[in-house]
Coordinates of N, CA, C and O in Angstrom, one line a residue:
M1 N 0.8 -1.2 0.0 CA 0.0 0.0 0.0 C 0.9 1.3 0.0 O 1.9 1.3 0.7
T2 N 0.4 2.2 -0.7 CA 1.0 3.6 -0.7 C 0.2 4.4 0.1 O -1.0 4.5 0.0
S3 N 0.8 5.2 1.0 CA 0.1 6.1 1.9 C 0.3 7.5 1.5 O 1.4 8.0 1.4
V4 N -0.9 8.2 1.3 CA -0.9 9.6 0.9 C -1.6 10.4 2.0 O -2.8 10.1 2.3
A5 N -0.9 11.4 2.6 CA -1.6 12.2 3.6 C -1.8 13.6 2.9 O -0.9 14.1 2.2
I6 N -3.0 14.1 3.1 CA -3.3 15.5 2.6 C -3.5 16.3 3.9 O -4.5 16.1 4.6
V7 N -2.6 17.3 4.1 CA -2.7 18.1 5.3 C -3.1 19.5 4.8 O -2.5 20.0 3.9
Y8 N -4.1 20.1 5.3 CA -4.7 21.3 4.8 C -5.3 22.2 5.9 O -5.6 21.8 6.9
H9 N -5.4 23.5 5.5 CA -6.3 24.4 6.3 C -7.3 25.0 5.4 O -7.1 25.3 4.2
S10 N -8.5 25.1 5.9 CA -9.6 25.7 5.1 C -10.4 26.7 6.0 O -11.0 26.3 7.0
G11 N -10.3 27.9 5.6 CA -11.0 28.9 6.4 C -12.5 29.0 6.2 O -13.3 29.3 7.1
F12 N -13.0 28.7 5.0 CA -14.4 28.8 4.6 C -15.0 27.6 3.9 O -16.1 27.7 3.4
G13 N -14.2 26.5 3.9 CA -14.7 25.3 3.3 C -14.3 25.0 1.9 O -14.3 23.9 1.4
H14 N -13.8 26.0 1.2 CA -13.4 25.9 -0.2 C -12.1 25.0 -0.3 O -12.1 24.1 -1.2
T15 N -11.1 25.2 0.5 CA -9.9 24.5 0.5 C -10.2 23.0 0.9 O -9.6 22.1 0.3
A16 N -11.1 22.8 1.8 CA -11.5 21.5 2.2 C -12.1 20.7 1.1 O -11.9 19.5 0.9
A17 N -12.9 21.4 0.3 CA -13.6 20.8 -0.9 C -12.5 20.4 -1.9 O -12.6 19.3 -2.5
I18 N -11.5 21.2 -2.1 CA -10.4 20.8 -3.0 C -9.6 19.6 -2.4 O -9.2 18.7 -3.1
A19 N -9.4 19.7 -1.1 CA -8.7 18.6 -0.4 C -9.4 17.2 -0.6 O -8.8 16.2 -0.9
E20 N -10.8 17.3 -0.6 CA -11.6 16.1 -0.8 C -11.4 15.6 -2.2 O -11.3 14.4 -2.5
S21 N -11.3 16.5 -3.2 CA -11.1 16.2 -4.6 C -9.8 15.5 -4.8 O -9.6 14.5 -5.5
V22 N -8.7 16.1 -4.2 CA -7.4 15.5 -4.3 C -7.4 14.1 -3.7 O -6.9 13.2 -4.3
A23 N -8.1 13.9 -2.6 CA -8.2 12.6 -1.9 C -9.0 11.6 -2.8 O -8.5 10.5 -3.0
T24 N -10.0 12.1 -3.5 CA -10.7 11.2 -4.4 C -9.8 10.7 -5.5 O -9.8 9.5 -5.9
G25 N -9.0 11.6 -6.1 CA -8.1 11.3 -7.1 C -7.0 10.3 -6.6 O -6.7 9.3 -7.3
A26 N -6.5 10.5 -5.4 CA -5.5 9.7 -4.9 C -6.0 8.3 -4.6 O -5.4 7.3 -4.9
R27 N -7.3 8.2 -4.1 CA -7.9 6.9 -3.9 C -8.2 6.1 -5.2 O -8.3 4.9 -5.1
S28 N -8.2 6.8 -6.3 CA -8.5 6.1 -7.6 C -7.3 5.3 -8.0 O -7.4 4.5 -8.9
V29 N -6.2 5.5 -7.4 CA -5.0 4.7 -7.8 C -5.0 3.5 -6.9 O -4.9 3.6 -5.6
A30 N -5.0 2.3 -7.5 CA -5.1 1.0 -6.7 C -3.9 1.0 -5.7 O -2.8 1.3 -6.0
G31 N -4.3 0.5 -4.5 CA -3.3 0.3 -3.5 C -2.9 1.5 -2.7 O -1.8 1.5 -2.1
T32 N -3.7 2.5 -2.8 CA -3.4 3.8 -2.1 C -4.3 4.0 -0.9 O -5.5 3.9 -1.0
D33 N -3.7 4.3 0.2 CA -4.4 4.6 1.5 C -4.3 6.1 1.6 O -3.2 6.6 1.6
V34 N -5.4 6.8 1.8 CA -5.5 8.2 1.8 C -5.9 8.7 3.2 O -6.9 8.2 3.8
H35 N -5.2 9.7 3.7 CA -5.6 10.3 5.0 C -5.7 11.9 4.8 O -4.8 12.5 4.4
L36 N -6.9 12.4 5.2 CA -7.2 13.8 5.2 C -7.0 14.3 6.6 O -7.6 13.8 7.5
I37 N -6.1 15.3 6.7 CA -5.8 15.8 8.0 C -5.8 17.4 8.0 O -5.0 18.0 7.3
S38 N -6.7 17.9 8.8 CA -6.7 19.4 8.9 C -5.5 19.8 9.8 O -5.1 19.0 10.7
V39 N -5.0 21.0 9.6 CA -3.8 21.4 10.4 C -4.2 21.5 11.9 O -3.3 21.3 12.7
E40 N -5.5 21.6 12.2 CA -5.9 21.7 13.6 C -5.7 20.3 14.2 O -5.6 20.2 15.5
E41 N -5.6 19.2 13.4 CA -5.4 17.9 13.9 C -3.9 17.4 13.9 O -3.6 16.3 14.2
Y42 N -3.0 18.3 13.5 CA -1.6 17.9 13.2 C -1.0 17.2 14.4 O -0.4 16.1 14.2
E43 N -1.1 17.8 15.6 CA -0.4 17.2 16.7 C -0.9 15.7 17.0 O -0.1 14.8 17.2
A44 N -2.2 15.6 16.9 CA -2.8 14.2 17.2 C -2.5 13.2 16.0 O -2.4 12.0 16.3
K45 N -2.2 13.7 14.8 CA -2.0 12.9 13.7 C -0.6 13.0 13.1 O -0.4 12.6 11.9
A46 N 0.3 13.5 13.8 CA 1.7 13.7 13.3 C 2.3 12.3 12.8 O 3.0 12.3 11.8
A47 N 2.0 11.3 13.5 CA 2.5 9.9 13.2 C 2.0 9.5 11.8 O 2.7 8.8 11.1
V48 N 0.8 9.9 11.4 CA 0.2 9.5 10.1 C 1.1 10.2 9.0 O 1.4 9.6 8.0
L49 N 1.4 11.5 9.2 CA 2.2 12.2 8.3 C 3.6 11.6 8.2 O 4.2 11.4 7.1
D50 N 4.2 11.3 9.4 CA 5.5 10.7 9.4 C 5.6 9.4 8.7 O 6.6 9.0 8.1
A51 N 4.5 8.6 8.7 CA 4.5 7.3 8.1 C 4.1 7.4 6.6 O 4.2 6.4 5.8
A52 N 3.6 8.5 6.1 CA 3.1 8.6 4.8 C 4.2 8.6 3.8 O 5.3 9.0 4.0
D53 N 3.9 8.0 2.6 CA 4.9 8.0 1.5 C 4.8 9.3 0.7 O 5.8 9.7 0.1
A54 N 3.7 10.0 0.7 CA 3.5 11.3 0.1 C 2.7 12.2 1.0 O 1.8 11.7 1.7
I55 N 3.1 13.5 1.0 CA 2.3 14.5 1.7 C 1.9 15.6 0.8 O 2.8 16.1 0.1
V56 N 0.6 15.8 0.7 CA 0.1 16.9 -0.2 C -0.3 18.1 0.8 O -1.1 17.8 1.7
F57 N 0.2 19.2 0.6 CA 0.0 20.4 1.4 C -1.1 21.3 0.7 O -1.0 21.5 -0.5
G58 N -2.1 21.7 1.5 CA -3.2 22.6 0.9 C -3.5 23.7 1.8 O -3.7 23.5 3.0
S59 N -3.5 24.9 1.2 CA -3.8 26.1 2.0 C -4.5 27.1 1.1 O -4.2 27.2 -0.1
P60 N -5.5 27.9 1.7 CA -6.0 29.0 0.9 C -4.9 30.0 0.8 O -3.9 30.0 1.5
T61 N -5.0 30.8 -0.2 CA -4.1 31.9 -0.4 C -4.7 33.1 0.2 O -5.8 33.6 -0.2
Y62 N -4.1 33.6 1.3 CA -4.6 34.8 2.0 C -3.5 35.9 1.9 O -2.3 35.6 2.3
M63 N -3.8 37.0 1.3 CA -2.8 38.1 1.2 C -1.5 37.6 0.5 O -0.4 37.9 0.9
G64 N -1.6 36.7 -0.5 CA -0.4 36.3 -1.3 C 0.4 35.3 -0.6 O 1.6 35.1 -0.9
S65 N -0.1 34.5 0.4 CA 0.7 33.6 1.2 C -0.2 32.5 1.7 O -1.5 32.6 1.6
V66 N 0.4 31.5 2.3 CA -0.4 30.5 3.0 C -1.2 31.2 4.2 O -0.8 32.3 4.6
S67 N -2.2 30.6 4.7 CA -2.9 31.2 5.8 C -2.1 31.1 7.1 O -1.1 30.3 7.1
A68 N -2.4 31.9 8.0 CA -1.7 31.9 9.3 C -1.7 30.6 10.0 O -0.7 30.1 10.5
K69 N -2.9 29.9 9.9 CA -3.0 28.6 10.6 C -2.1 27.6 9.8 O -1.5 26.7 10.5
F70 N -2.0 27.7 8.5 CA -1.1 26.7 7.8 C 0.4 27.0 8.1 O 1.2 26.1 8.3
K71 N 0.7 28.3 8.3 CA 2.1 28.7 8.6 C 2.4 28.2 10.0 O 3.5 27.7 10.3
E72 N 1.4 28.2 10.9 CA 1.7 27.6 12.3 C 2.0 26.2 12.2 O 2.9 25.7 12.9
F73 N 1.3 25.4 11.3 CA 1.6 24.0 11.1 C 3.0 23.9 10.5 O 3.8 23.1 11.0
M74 N 3.4 24.7 9.5 CA 4.7 24.6 9.0 C 5.8 24.8 10.1 O 6.7 24.0 10.2
D75 N 5.6 25.8 10.9 CA 6.6 26.1 12.0 C 6.6 25.0 13.0 O 7.7 24.7 13.6
A76 N 5.5 24.3 13.2 CA 5.4 23.2 14.2 C 6.2 22.0 13.7 O 6.4 21.1 14.5
T77 N 6.6 21.9 12.4 CA 7.3 20.8 11.9 C 8.8 20.9 12.1 O 9.5 20.0 11.5
S78 N 9.3 21.8 12.8 CA 10.7 22.1 12.9 C 11.5 20.9 13.5 O 12.6 20.6 13.0
K79 N 11.0 20.1 14.4 CA 11.7 19.0 14.9 C 11.7 17.9 13.9 O 12.8 17.2 13.7
T80 N 10.7 17.7 13.1 CA 10.7 16.8 12.0 C 11.7 17.2 11.0 O 12.5 16.4 10.4
W81 N 11.8 18.5 10.7 CA 12.8 19.0 9.7 C 14.2 18.7 10.2 O 15.0 18.2 9.5
Y82 N 14.4 19.0 11.5 CA 15.8 18.8 12.0 C 16.2 17.3 12.0 O 17.3 17.0 11.7
G83 N 15.2 16.5 12.2 CA 15.5 15.0 12.2 C 15.4 14.4 10.8 O 15.6 13.2 10.7
R84 N 15.1 15.2 9.8 CA 15.0 14.8 8.4 C 13.9 13.7 8.3 O 14.0 12.8 7.4
G85 N 12.9 13.8 9.1 CA 11.8 12.8 9.1 C 11.0 12.7 7.8 O 10.4 11.6 7.6
W86 N 10.9 13.7 7.0 CA 10.2 13.7 5.8 C 11.1 13.6 4.6 O 10.6 13.7 3.4
A87 N 12.4 13.5 4.7 CA 13.3 13.5 3.6 C 12.9 12.3 2.7 O 12.6 11.2 3.1
D88 N 13.0 12.6 1.4 CA 12.7 11.6 0.3 C 11.3 11.2 0.2 O 11.0 10.2 -0.5
K89 N 10.4 11.8 0.9 CA 8.9 11.6 0.7 C 8.5 12.4 -0.5 O 9.1 13.5 -0.8
I90 N 7.5 12.0 -1.2 CA 6.9 12.8 -2.3 C 6.1 13.9 -1.6 O 5.4 13.7 -0.6
A91 N 6.1 15.1 -2.3 CA 5.4 16.2 -1.8 C 4.7 16.9 -3.0 O 5.1 16.8 -4.1
A92 N 3.6 17.6 -2.7 CA 2.9 18.3 -3.7 C 2.0 19.4 -2.9 O 1.9 19.3 -1.7
G93 N 1.4 20.3 -3.7 CA 0.6 21.3 -3.0 C -0.5 21.8 -3.9 O -0.5 21.8 -5.1
F94 N -1.5 22.4 -3.2 CA -2.7 23.1 -3.9 C -3.1 24.3 -3.1 O -2.8 24.4 -1.9
T95 N -3.8 25.2 -3.7 CA -4.3 26.4 -3.1 C -5.5 26.9 -3.7 O -5.8 26.5 -4.9
V96 N -6.3 27.7 -3.0 CA -7.5 28.3 -3.4 C -7.6 29.7 -3.0 O -7.1 30.1 -1.9
S97 N -8.1 30.6 -3.9 CA -8.4 32.0 -3.5 C -9.6 32.4 -4.3 O -10.0 31.8 -5.3
A98 N -10.1 33.6 -3.9 CA -11.3 34.1 -4.6 C -11.0 34.7 -5.9 O -11.8 34.6 -6.9
S99 N -9.8 35.3 -6.1 CA -9.5 35.9 -7.3 C -8.9 34.9 -8.3 O -8.4 33.8 -7.9
Q100 N -9.0 35.2 -9.6 CA -8.4 34.3 -10.6 C -7.0 34.1 -10.4 O -6.5 32.9 -10.4
S101 N -6.2 35.1 -10.1 CA -4.8 35.0 -9.7 C -4.7 34.9 -8.2 O -4.3 33.9 -7.7
G102 N -5.0 36.0 -7.6 CA -4.9 36.1 -6.1 C -3.5 35.8 -5.6 O -3.3 35.5 -4.4
D103 N -2.5 35.8 -6.5 CA -1.1 35.5 -6.1 C -1.0 34.1 -5.6 O -0.2 33.8 -4.7
K104 N -1.8 33.2 -6.1 CA -1.7 31.8 -5.7 C -0.4 31.2 -6.0 O 0.1 30.3 -5.3
L105 N 0.3 31.6 -7.1 CA 1.6 31.1 -7.4 C 2.6 31.3 -6.2 O 3.4 30.4 -5.9
A106 N 2.5 32.4 -5.5 CA 3.4 32.7 -4.4 C 3.1 31.6 -3.3 O 4.1 31.2 -2.6
T107 N 1.9 31.2 -3.1 CA 1.6 30.2 -2.1 C 2.2 28.9 -2.5 O 2.8 28.2 -1.7
L108 N 2.0 28.5 -3.8 CA 2.6 27.2 -4.2 C 4.1 27.2 -4.1 O 4.7 26.2 -3.7
M109 N 4.7 28.4 -4.4 CA 6.2 28.5 -4.2 C 6.6 28.3 -2.8 O 7.5 27.7 -2.5
Q110 N 5.8 28.9 -1.9 CA 6.1 28.8 -0.4 C 6.0 27.3 0.0 O 6.8 26.8 0.7
L111 N 4.9 26.6 -0.5 CA 4.8 25.2 -0.2 C 5.9 24.4 -0.7 O 6.4 23.5 -0.1
S112 N 6.4 24.7 -2.0 CA 7.4 23.9 -2.6 C 8.8 24.1 -1.9 O 9.6 23.2 -1.7
V113 N 9.0 25.4 -1.4 CA 10.2 25.6 -0.7 C 10.2 24.9 0.7 O 11.2 24.3 1.1
F114 N 9.0 24.9 1.3 CA 8.9 24.2 2.6 C 9.2 22.7 2.4 O 9.9 22.1 3.2
A115 N 8.7 22.1 1.3 CA 8.9 20.7 1.0 C 10.4 20.5 0.8 O 11.0 19.5 1.3
A116 N 11.1 21.4 0.0 CA 12.5 21.3 -0.3 C 13.3 21.4 1.0 O 14.3 20.6 1.2
Q117 N 12.9 22.2 1.9 CA 13.6 22.3 3.2 C 13.5 21.0 4.0 O 14.5 20.7 4.7
H118 N 12.5 20.3 3.8 CA 12.3 19.0 4.5 C 13.0 17.9 3.7 O 13.0 16.8 4.1
G119 N 13.6 18.2 2.6 CA 14.3 17.2 1.8 C 13.3 16.3 1.0 O 13.7 15.2 0.6
M120 N 12.1 16.8 0.7 CA 11.1 16.1 0.0 C 11.3 16.2 -1.5 O 12.0 17.1 -2.0
V121 N 10.6 15.4 -2.3 CA 10.6 15.4 -3.8 C 9.3 15.9 -4.3 O 8.3 15.3 -4.1
W122 N 9.3 17.1 -4.9 CA 8.1 17.8 -5.3 C 7.5 17.2 -6.6 O 8.3 17.0 -7.6
V123 N 6.2 17.1 -6.7 CA 5.5 16.7 -7.9 C 4.6 17.8 -8.3 O 3.7 18.2 -7.5
G124 N 4.7 18.2 -9.5 CA 3.8 19.3 -10.0 C 2.6 18.8 -10.7 O 2.4 17.6 -10.8
N125 N 1.9 19.7 -11.3 CA 0.7 19.4 -12.1 C 1.1 19.1 -13.5 O 1.8 20.0 -14.1
S126 N 0.7 18.0 -14.1 CA 1.0 17.7 -15.5 C 0.0 18.1 -16.5 O 0.2 17.8 -17.7
I127 N -1.2 18.6 -16.1 CA -2.3 18.9 -17.0 C -2.0 20.2 -17.8 O -1.7 21.2 -17.2
L128 N -2.0 20.1 -19.1 CA -1.8 21.3 -19.9 C -2.8 22.3 -19.5 O -4.0 22.0 -19.1
P129 N -2.5 23.6 -19.6 CA -3.4 24.7 -19.2 C -4.6 24.8 -20.2 O -4.5 24.5 -21.4
G130 N -5.7 25.1 -19.6 CA -7.0 25.3 -20.4 C -7.4 26.7 -20.3 O -6.7 27.6 -19.7
N131 N -8.5 27.0 -21.0 CA -9.1 28.4 -21.0 C -8.0 29.4 -21.4 O -8.0 30.5 -20.9
N132 N -7.2 29.1 -22.3 CA -6.2 30.0 -22.8 C -6.2 30.3 -24.3 O -5.2 30.7 -24.8
N133 N -7.3 30.0 -24.9 CA -7.5 30.4 -26.3 C -8.9 30.7 -26.6 O -9.8 30.6 -25.7
S134 N -9.2 31.1 -27.8 CA -10.6 31.5 -28.1 C -11.6 30.4 -28.0 O -12.8 30.7 -27.9
K135 N -11.2 29.2 -28.0 CA -12.2 28.0 -27.8 C -12.2 27.5 -26.4 O -13.0 26.6 -26.1
G136 N -11.4 28.1 -25.5 CA -11.4 27.7 -24.1 C -12.6 28.2 -23.3 O -13.3 29.1 -23.8
S137 N -12.7 27.7 -22.1 CA -13.8 28.1 -21.2 C -13.4 27.8 -19.8 O -12.5 27.1 -19.5
V138 N -14.2 28.3 -18.9 CA -14.0 28.0 -17.5 C -14.2 26.6 -17.1 O -13.9 26.1 -16.0
E139 N -14.8 25.8 -18.0 CA -15.0 24.4 -17.8 C -13.8 23.6 -18.1 O -13.8 22.3 -17.9
D140 N -12.7 24.2 -18.7 CA -11.5 23.5 -19.0 C -10.8 23.0 -17.8 O -10.8 23.7 -16.7
L141 N -10.1 21.9 -17.9 CA -9.2 21.4 -16.8 C -8.0 22.4 -16.7 O -7.6 22.9 -17.7
N142 N -7.5 22.5 -15.5 CA -6.3 23.4 -15.3 C -6.6 24.8 -15.9 O -5.7 25.4 -16.5
R143 N -7.8 25.3 -15.7 CA -8.2 26.6 -16.4 C -7.4 27.7 -15.8 O -7.3 28.8 -16.5
L144 N -6.7 27.6 -14.7 CA -5.9 28.7 -14.1 C -4.4 28.5 -14.5 O -3.6 29.4 -14.2
G145 N -4.1 27.5 -15.3 CA -2.8 27.3 -15.9 C -1.6 27.1 -14.9 O -0.6 27.7 -15.2
S146 N -1.8 26.3 -13.9 CA -0.7 26.1 -13.0 C 0.0 24.8 -13.2 O -0.6 23.8 -13.5
F147 N 1.3 24.8 -13.2 CA 2.2 23.7 -13.3 C 2.8 23.3 -12.0 O 3.1 22.1 -11.7
L148 N 3.1 24.2 -11.1 CA 3.8 23.9 -9.8 C 2.9 23.1 -8.9 O 3.4 22.3 -8.1
G149 N 1.6 23.3 -9.0 CA 0.6 22.5 -8.1 C -0.7 22.8 -8.7 O -0.9 23.3 -9.7
A150 N -1.7 22.4 -7.9 CA -3.1 22.6 -8.3 C -3.6 23.9 -7.8 O -3.4 24.2 -6.6
M151 N -4.3 24.7 -8.6 CA -4.9 25.9 -8.2 C -6.4 25.8 -8.4 O -6.9 25.2 -9.4
A152 N -7.2 26.5 -7.5 CA -8.6 26.6 -7.7 C -9.0 28.0 -7.3 O -8.4 28.7 -6.6
Q153 N -10.2 28.4 -7.8 CA -10.8 29.7 -7.6 C -12.2 29.5 -7.0 O -12.9 28.7 -7.6
A154 N -12.5 30.2 -5.9 CA -13.8 30.0 -5.3 C -14.4 31.4 -5.1 O -13.7 32.3 -4.5
N155 N -15.6 31.6 -5.6 CA -16.2 32.9 -5.4 C -16.4 33.2 -3.9 O -16.9 32.4 -3.2
A156 N -16.0 34.5 -3.6 CA -16.0 34.8 -2.2 C -17.4 34.9 -1.5 O -17.5 34.7 -0.3
D157 N -18.4 35.1 -2.4 CA -19.8 35.2 -1.9 C -20.6 33.9 -2.0 O -21.8 33.9 -1.8
E158 N -19.9 32.8 -2.3 CA -20.6 31.5 -2.4 C -19.9 30.5 -1.5 O -18.7 30.5 -1.4
G159 N -20.7 29.5 -1.0 CA -20.2 28.5 -0.2 C -19.5 27.3 -1.0 O -19.6 27.3 -2.2
A160 N -18.9 26.4 -0.3 CA -18.2 25.3 -0.9 C -19.1 24.3 -1.6 O -18.6 23.5 -2.4
D161 N -20.4 24.4 -1.4 CA -21.3 23.6 -2.1 C -21.5 24.0 -3.5 O -22.0 23.3 -4.4
V162 N -21.1 25.3 -3.8 CA -21.3 25.8 -5.1 C -20.0 26.1 -5.9 O -19.9 25.9 -7.1
T163 N -19.0 26.5 -5.1 CA -17.7 26.9 -5.7 C -16.6 26.3 -4.8 O -16.8 26.2 -3.6
P164 N -15.4 25.9 -5.3 CA -14.9 26.0 -6.6 C -15.7 25.2 -7.7 O -16.4 24.3 -7.3
P165 N -15.6 25.6 -8.9 CA -16.3 25.0 -10.0 C -15.9 23.5 -10.2 O -14.8 23.1 -9.8
A166 N -16.7 22.8 -10.9 CA -16.4 21.4 -11.2 C -15.1 21.2 -12.0 O -14.4 20.2 -11.7
S167 N -14.7 22.1 -12.8 CA -13.4 22.0 -13.5 C -12.3 22.0 -12.6 O -11.3 21.3 -12.8
D168 N -12.3 22.9 -11.6 CA -11.2 22.9 -10.6 C -11.2 21.7 -9.7 O -10.1 21.2 -9.4
R169 N -12.4 21.2 -9.4 CA -12.5 19.9 -8.6 C -11.9 18.8 -9.4 O -11.2 17.9 -8.8
K170 N -12.2 18.7 -10.6 CA -11.7 17.6 -11.5 C -10.2 17.7 -11.7 O -9.5 16.7 -11.7
T171 N -9.8 18.9 -11.9 CA -8.3 19.2 -11.9 C -7.6 18.7 -10.7 O -6.6 18.0 -10.7
A172 N -8.2 18.9 -9.5 CA -7.7 18.5 -8.2 C -7.7 17.0 -8.1 O -6.7 16.4 -7.6
E173 N -8.7 16.3 -8.6 CA -8.8 14.9 -8.6 C -7.7 14.3 -9.5 O -7.0 13.3 -9.0
L174 N -7.5 14.8 -10.7 CA -6.4 14.3 -11.5 C -5.0 14.5 -10.9 O -4.1 13.7 -11.0
F175 N -4.9 15.7 -10.2 CA -3.7 16.0 -9.5 C -3.4 15.0 -8.4 O -2.3 14.5 -8.2
G176 N -4.5 14.7 -7.6 CA -4.3 13.7 -6.6 C -3.9 12.3 -7.1 O -3.1 11.6 -6.5
A177 N -4.5 11.9 -8.2 CA -4.1 10.7 -8.9 C -2.6 10.7 -9.3 O -1.9 9.7 -9.2
R178 N -2.2 11.8 -9.8 CA -0.8 12.0 -10.2 C 0.1 11.8 -9.1 O 1.1 11.1 -9.1
V179 N -0.2 12.4 -7.9 CA 0.7 12.3 -6.8 C 0.7 10.9 -6.2 O 1.8 10.4 -5.9
A180 N -0.5 10.3 -6.1 CA -0.5 8.9 -5.7 C 0.3 7.9 -6.6 O 1.0 7.1 -6.2
G181 N 0.1 8.1 -7.9 CA 0.9 7.3 -8.9 C 2.4 7.6 -8.8 O 3.2 6.6 -8.9
S182 N 2.7 8.8 -8.6 CA 4.2 9.2 -8.5 C 4.7 8.5 -7.2 O 5.9 8.0 -7.2
A183 N 4.0 8.6 -6.1 CA 4.4 7.9 -4.9 C 4.6 6.4 -5.0 O 5.6 5.9 -4.5
A184 N 3.7 5.8 -5.7 CA 3.8 4.4 -5.9 C 5.0 4.0 -6.8 O 5.8 3.1 -6.4
R185 N 5.3 4.8 -7.8 CA 6.5 4.6 -8.6 C 7.7 4.8 -7.8 O 8.7 4.1 -7.9
W186 N 7.7 5.9 -7.0 CA 8.9 6.2 -6.2 C 9.2 5.0 -5.2 O 10.4 4.7 -5.0
L187 N 8.2 4.5 -4.6 CA 8.4 3.4 -3.7 C 8.9 2.1 -4.4 O 9.8 1.4 -3.8
R188 N 8.4 1.9 -5.6 CA 8.9 0.7 -6.3 C 10.4 0.8 -6.7 O 11.1 -0.2 -6.7
G189 N 10.8 2.1 -6.9 CA 12.2 2.3 -7.3 C 13.2 2.3 -6.1 O 14.4 2.2 -6.3
K190 N 12.7 2.2 -4.9 CA 13.6 2.2 -3.7 C 14.2 0.9 -3.5 O 13.7 -0.2 -3.7

């Protein structure tokens, strides 16, 4: 079995919805055990993260960065960092904001640097960008055009039952499957 942990913070439910989509995609890969962990549960579930073969980090983008609660989680991993507890695990990340851009790339860069500091191996998004030509639409996969990780956009005035849109959720599912598949290949190669 390959173990994939998805650790995330969700302020208004939108990031949790994308975390669920990532989990659905990861579960679609045979032999994958998936664990959804909110940052509020980190201390109680630290052993699950330590045992995981892949960790996917998810945070909303607030003011061009991860949320304060996600940053608290990052800082709380310093003993793991010092002991190289996550070295050579697969890592990936996703983010959500209300704006089309919302400086989400800065959040994904922050997550990838965090993973690199832990000695992890980053997996990006392999889906070609959509919605970037005259025949494109918001229904396209990877409509926000991200390669570093998965990005989603959620309307600020609507709940997670309505937004992010289906295309962003499907993009997150495919991203989750990519991470789980990458982790399985990584384990086979060890």
